[in-house]
Amino acid sequence: MVKQDPKDDVSRPTSPSPLEKKRKTAPVSKAKNSQSPSKTTKKQTAAPLPKTISTVMTGYEPMNKDLVRKITVYDIPSTWSQLDTLNHLKAWGQVVAIKFKSQQKYVTVTVLIELNQEATRLWNDGVWTAPLTGLPVRWFLANWDLKQRKEWERFQAVLKGVPASVTTATLYPDNPAYSVLVPTGCKAFKLIQDRGTRKLITYYESWADLEKVIETLRR
């Protein structure tokens, strides 16, 4: 196995320390209890699925150690098996080792990989989102902590009531350079379903970039 010190990766800019944020929680309403005290029973709540972590060593010996990077990847569907993920990552290069962390709908992986030419170009260009079998996934230096990764979510815009015709495929085509989001300066996005409402969340590098989008929408 090749030991790669993530701190030596000077091709990737480091993130500033993020501002502390308070998490907002929605109030929980209590239902009226029509039963008598003697017949009251406690409602059983389903326990959340435990997070599982597993590591796979492929046995591959890198040919060019200068192209080896240790990367954390978000937004991988939990429906993909570990073998699926390994096969899809071949589009980026040769995997040396990979660690899977399952979290309900998505899986986060930390991968030691010898990047190919195209993936190296994207990485060195500092793009926030990379294509993985047609899906946009976010990638980070593996030595970034959670606060540094959350820093990329500071400047965001939320569009509510997105029509069903707007999909990940329409926003992120085979050639991401032709995405309708590119002119807005959007660095990453998420389409979510929240209480029956479809939302598009777009992320920006700075307040200046976000402000341009806000001003455009006001016109």
Short mmCIF file of C-alpha atoms in Angstrom, two decimals:
data_model
loop_
_atom_site.label_atom_id
_atom_site.label_comp_id
_atom_site.label_asym_id
_atom_site.label_seq_id
_atom_site.Cartn_x
_atom_site.Cartn_y
_atom_site.Cartn_z
CA MET A 1 0.00 0.00 0.00
CA VAL A 2 1.23 3.48 -0.79
CA LYS A 3 1.23 5.94 2.06
CA GLN A 4 0.21 9.37 0.85
CA ASP A 5 0.35 12.36 3.14
CA PRO A 6 -2.70 14.50 2.26
CA LYS A 7 -0.88 17.59 3.53
CA ASP A 8 1.57 17.26 0.64
CA ASP A 9 -1.21 17.83 -1.90
CA VAL A 10 -0.50 21.44 -2.81
CA SER A 11 -2.64 21.26 -5.94
CA ARG A 12 -5.80 21.72 -3.87
CA PRO A 13 -6.52 25.04 -2.12
CA THR A 14 -7.18 24.87 1.59
CA SER A 15 -10.44 26.06 3.08
CA PRO A 16 -10.63 28.90 5.62
CA SER A 17 -12.02 28.20 9.05
CA PRO A 18 -15.84 28.38 8.82
CA LEU A 19 -18.10 30.51 10.96
CA GLU A 20 -20.04 28.81 13.70
CA LYS A 21 -23.71 28.29 12.84
CA LYS A 22 -26.73 27.46 14.98
CA ARG A 23 -28.88 24.58 13.85
CA LYS A 24 -32.56 25.39 13.58
CA THR A 25 -35.04 22.81 14.77
CA ALA A 26 -38.72 22.71 14.00
CA PRO A 27 -41.07 22.63 16.99
CA VAL A 28 -42.70 19.31 17.67
CA SER A 29 -46.45 19.37 18.31
CA LYS A 30 -47.91 16.98 20.86
CA ALA A 31 -50.98 15.01 19.86
CA LYS A 32 -53.91 14.95 22.28
CA ASN A 33 -54.21 11.76 24.25
CA SER A 34 -57.81 10.50 24.21
CA GLN A 35 -57.04 7.42 26.26
CA SER A 36 -57.44 7.22 30.01
CA PRO A 37 -54.21 7.28 32.06
CA SER A 38 -54.60 3.59 32.90
CA LYS A 39 -54.67 2.61 29.22
CA THR A 40 -51.89 4.89 28.02
CA THR A 41 -49.08 3.07 26.22
CA LYS A 42 -45.73 4.39 25.10
CA LYS A 43 -45.29 4.73 21.34
CA GLN A 44 -42.36 2.77 20.04
CA THR A 45 -40.07 4.87 17.86
CA ALA A 46 -37.96 3.23 15.18
CA ALA A 47 -34.27 3.33 15.97
CA PRO A 48 -32.10 5.02 13.30
CA LEU A 49 -30.02 2.74 11.15
CA PRO A 50 -26.48 2.42 12.56
CA LYS A 51 -23.61 3.88 10.59
CA THR A 52 -21.37 1.17 9.19
CA ILE A 53 -17.73 1.61 8.19
CA SER A 54 -15.70 -0.85 6.16
CA THR A 55 -12.35 -0.66 4.36
CA VAL A 56 -11.23 -2.39 1.15
CA MET A 57 -7.62 -2.74 -0.04
CA THR A 58 -7.39 -3.44 -3.78
CA GLY A 59 -3.72 -4.48 -3.87
CA TYR A 60 -3.00 -2.03 -6.71
CA GLU A 61 0.51 -0.54 -6.72
CA PRO A 62 0.51 2.99 -8.23
CA MET A 63 2.71 3.59 -11.23
CA ASN A 64 2.91 7.35 -10.69
CA LYS A 65 2.89 8.40 -7.04
CA ASP A 66 2.63 12.08 -8.03
CA LEU A 67 -0.94 11.41 -9.19
CA VAL A 68 -2.05 9.68 -5.98
CA ARG A 69 -4.60 11.62 -3.93
CA LYS A 70 -6.59 10.85 -0.81
CA ILE A 71 -10.11 12.16 -1.35
CA THR A 72 -13.41 12.16 0.56
CA VAL A 73 -16.44 11.80 -1.72
CA TYR A 74 -20.02 12.76 -0.80
CA ASP A 75 -23.42 12.00 -2.39
CA ILE A 76 -22.85 8.37 -3.45
CA PRO A 77 -26.24 6.57 -3.46
CA SER A 78 -26.64 3.90 -0.80
CA THR A 79 -28.23 1.71 -3.49
CA TRP A 80 -24.77 1.18 -4.99
CA SER A 81 -22.95 -1.85 -3.67
CA GLN A 82 -19.30 -1.55 -2.69
CA LEU A 83 -18.37 -3.32 -5.92
CA ASP A 84 -20.52 -0.86 -7.90
CA THR A 85 -18.72 2.07 -6.29
CA LEU A 86 -15.30 0.57 -6.97
CA ASN A 87 -16.19 0.01 -10.61
CA HIS A 88 -17.59 3.52 -11.02
CA LEU A 89 -14.44 5.05 -9.49
CA LYS A 90 -12.41 3.50 -12.30
CA ALA A 91 -13.59 6.49 -14.34
CA TRP A 92 -11.28 8.58 -12.13
CA GLY A 93 -8.30 6.23 -12.08
CA GLN A 94 -6.95 3.25 -10.13
CA VAL A 95 -8.17 2.74 -6.56
CA VAL A 96 -5.51 1.76 -4.03
CA ALA A 97 -7.73 1.66 -0.94
CA ILE A 98 -11.25 2.78 -0.07
CA LYS A 99 -13.24 3.25 3.13
CA PHE A 100 -17.06 3.23 3.06
CA LYS A 101 -19.27 5.00 5.60
CA SER A 102 -22.98 4.24 5.12
CA GLN A 103 -25.52 6.88 6.20
CA GLN A 104 -29.10 6.02 5.24
CA LYS A 105 -29.69 7.47 1.71
CA TYR A 106 -26.05 8.15 0.89
CA VAL A 107 -22.58 6.71 1.38
CA THR A 108 -19.46 8.74 2.07
CA VAL A 109 -16.21 7.21 0.88
CA THR A 110 -12.59 8.09 1.52
CA VAL A 111 -10.48 6.81 -1.34
CA LEU A 112 -6.76 6.61 -2.00
CA ILE A 113 -6.58 6.74 -5.77
CA GLU A 114 -4.13 7.26 -8.61
CA LEU A 115 -6.03 9.79 -10.70
CA ASN A 116 -6.10 9.63 -14.48
CA GLN A 117 -5.47 12.65 -16.69
CA GLU A 118 -9.05 13.95 -16.81
CA ALA A 119 -9.70 13.53 -13.08
CA THR A 120 -6.35 15.20 -12.30
CA ARG A 121 -7.36 18.17 -14.47
CA LEU A 122 -10.68 18.56 -12.64
CA TRP A 123 -9.00 18.21 -9.26
CA ASN A 124 -6.28 20.74 -10.05
CA ASP A 125 -8.89 23.14 -11.45
CA GLY A 126 -10.53 23.16 -8.03
CA VAL A 127 -14.00 22.05 -9.15
CA TRP A 128 -16.36 21.23 -6.28
CA THR A 129 -18.40 18.63 -8.16
CA ALA A 130 -17.10 15.76 -10.28
CA PRO A 131 -19.06 13.37 -12.51
CA LEU A 132 -19.29 9.77 -11.36
CA THR A 133 -21.24 7.60 -13.80
CA GLY A 134 -23.36 10.61 -14.72
CA LEU A 135 -24.02 11.66 -11.14
CA PRO A 136 -22.57 14.85 -9.64
CA VAL A 137 -20.67 14.08 -6.44
CA ARG A 138 -18.79 16.46 -4.19
CA TRP A 139 -15.16 15.72 -3.38
CA PHE A 140 -12.78 17.15 -0.78
CA LEU A 141 -9.29 16.68 0.54
CA ALA A 142 -9.52 13.74 2.93
CA ASN A 143 -7.72 15.67 5.67
CA TRP A 144 -10.43 18.35 5.80
CA ASP A 145 -12.55 18.11 8.92
CA LEU A 146 -16.33 18.48 8.95
CA LYS A 147 -16.20 22.22 9.62
CA GLN A 148 -13.99 22.80 6.60
CA ARG A 149 -16.31 20.76 4.37
CA LYS A 150 -19.34 22.65 5.70
CA GLU A 151 -17.59 25.89 4.76
CA TRP A 152 -18.53 25.11 1.16
CA GLU A 153 -22.20 25.33 2.20
CA ARG A 154 -22.03 28.85 3.64
CA PHE A 155 -23.20 30.69 0.54
CA GLN A 156 -26.32 29.03 -0.80
CA ALA A 157 -29.56 29.86 -2.54
CA VAL A 158 -32.77 27.84 -2.25
CA LEU A 159 -35.36 27.73 -5.02
CA LYS A 160 -38.70 26.24 -3.92
CA GLY A 161 -41.41 24.65 -6.03
CA VAL A 162 -39.06 23.22 -8.63
CA PRO A 163 -41.08 21.41 -11.37
CA ALA A 164 -40.69 17.67 -11.88
CA SER A 165 -39.20 18.29 -15.32
CA VAL A 166 -36.08 19.66 -13.63
CA THR A 167 -33.88 16.67 -12.78
CA THR A 168 -30.28 15.97 -11.95
CA ALA A 169 -29.75 14.93 -15.56
CA THR A 170 -31.06 18.25 -16.92
CA LEU A 171 -28.96 20.27 -14.49
CA TYR A 172 -25.84 18.14 -14.87
CA PRO A 173 -25.53 16.85 -18.47
CA ASP A 174 -22.84 14.49 -19.75
CA ASN A 175 -20.65 17.53 -20.32
CA PRO A 176 -21.08 19.61 -17.14
CA ALA A 177 -19.64 22.64 -18.93
CA TYR A 178 -23.02 22.95 -20.71
CA SER A 179 -25.06 22.95 -17.49
CA VAL A 180 -27.60 25.77 -17.21
CA LEU A 181 -26.13 26.47 -13.76
CA VAL A 182 -22.65 27.30 -15.05
CA PRO A 183 -23.43 30.97 -15.95
CA THR A 184 -24.68 31.55 -12.40
CA GLY A 185 -21.32 30.65 -10.86
CA CYS A 186 -22.87 27.69 -9.07
CA LYS A 187 -20.21 25.33 -7.70
CA ALA A 188 -22.48 22.51 -6.52
CA PHE A 189 -26.18 21.76 -6.14
CA LYS A 190 -28.71 19.44 -4.56
CA LEU A 191 -32.28 18.57 -5.58
CA ILE A 192 -34.32 17.54 -2.55
CA GLN A 193 -37.91 16.68 -1.68
CA ASP A 194 -38.99 18.39 1.53
CA ARG A 195 -42.54 17.76 2.80
CA GLY A 196 -43.93 17.45 -0.68
CA THR A 197 -42.04 20.45 -2.04
CA ARG A 198 -39.14 20.06 -4.46
CA LYS A 199 -36.21 22.35 -3.72
CA LEU A 200 -33.06 23.23 -5.60
CA ILE A 201 -30.14 24.23 -3.37
CA THR A 202 -27.20 25.86 -5.14
CA TYR A 203 -23.83 26.58 -3.54
CA TYR A 204 -21.42 29.42 -4.31
CA GLU A 205 -17.81 30.19 -3.53
CA SER A 206 -18.33 33.67 -2.10
CA TRP A 207 -20.95 36.17 -1.01
CA ALA A 208 -20.20 38.22 -4.12
CA ASP A 209 -21.15 35.28 -6.36
CA LEU A 210 -24.35 34.66 -4.39
CA GLU A 211 -25.26 38.34 -4.46
CA LYS A 212 -25.04 38.38 -8.27
CA VAL A 213 -27.59 35.57 -8.42
CA ILE A 214 -29.91 37.37 -5.98
CA GLU A 215 -29.73 40.58 -8.01
CA THR A 216 -30.48 38.67 -11.22
CA LEU A 217 -33.59 37.11 -9.69
CA ARG A 218 -34.83 40.51 -8.52
CA ARG A 219 -34.82 41.95 -12.04
#
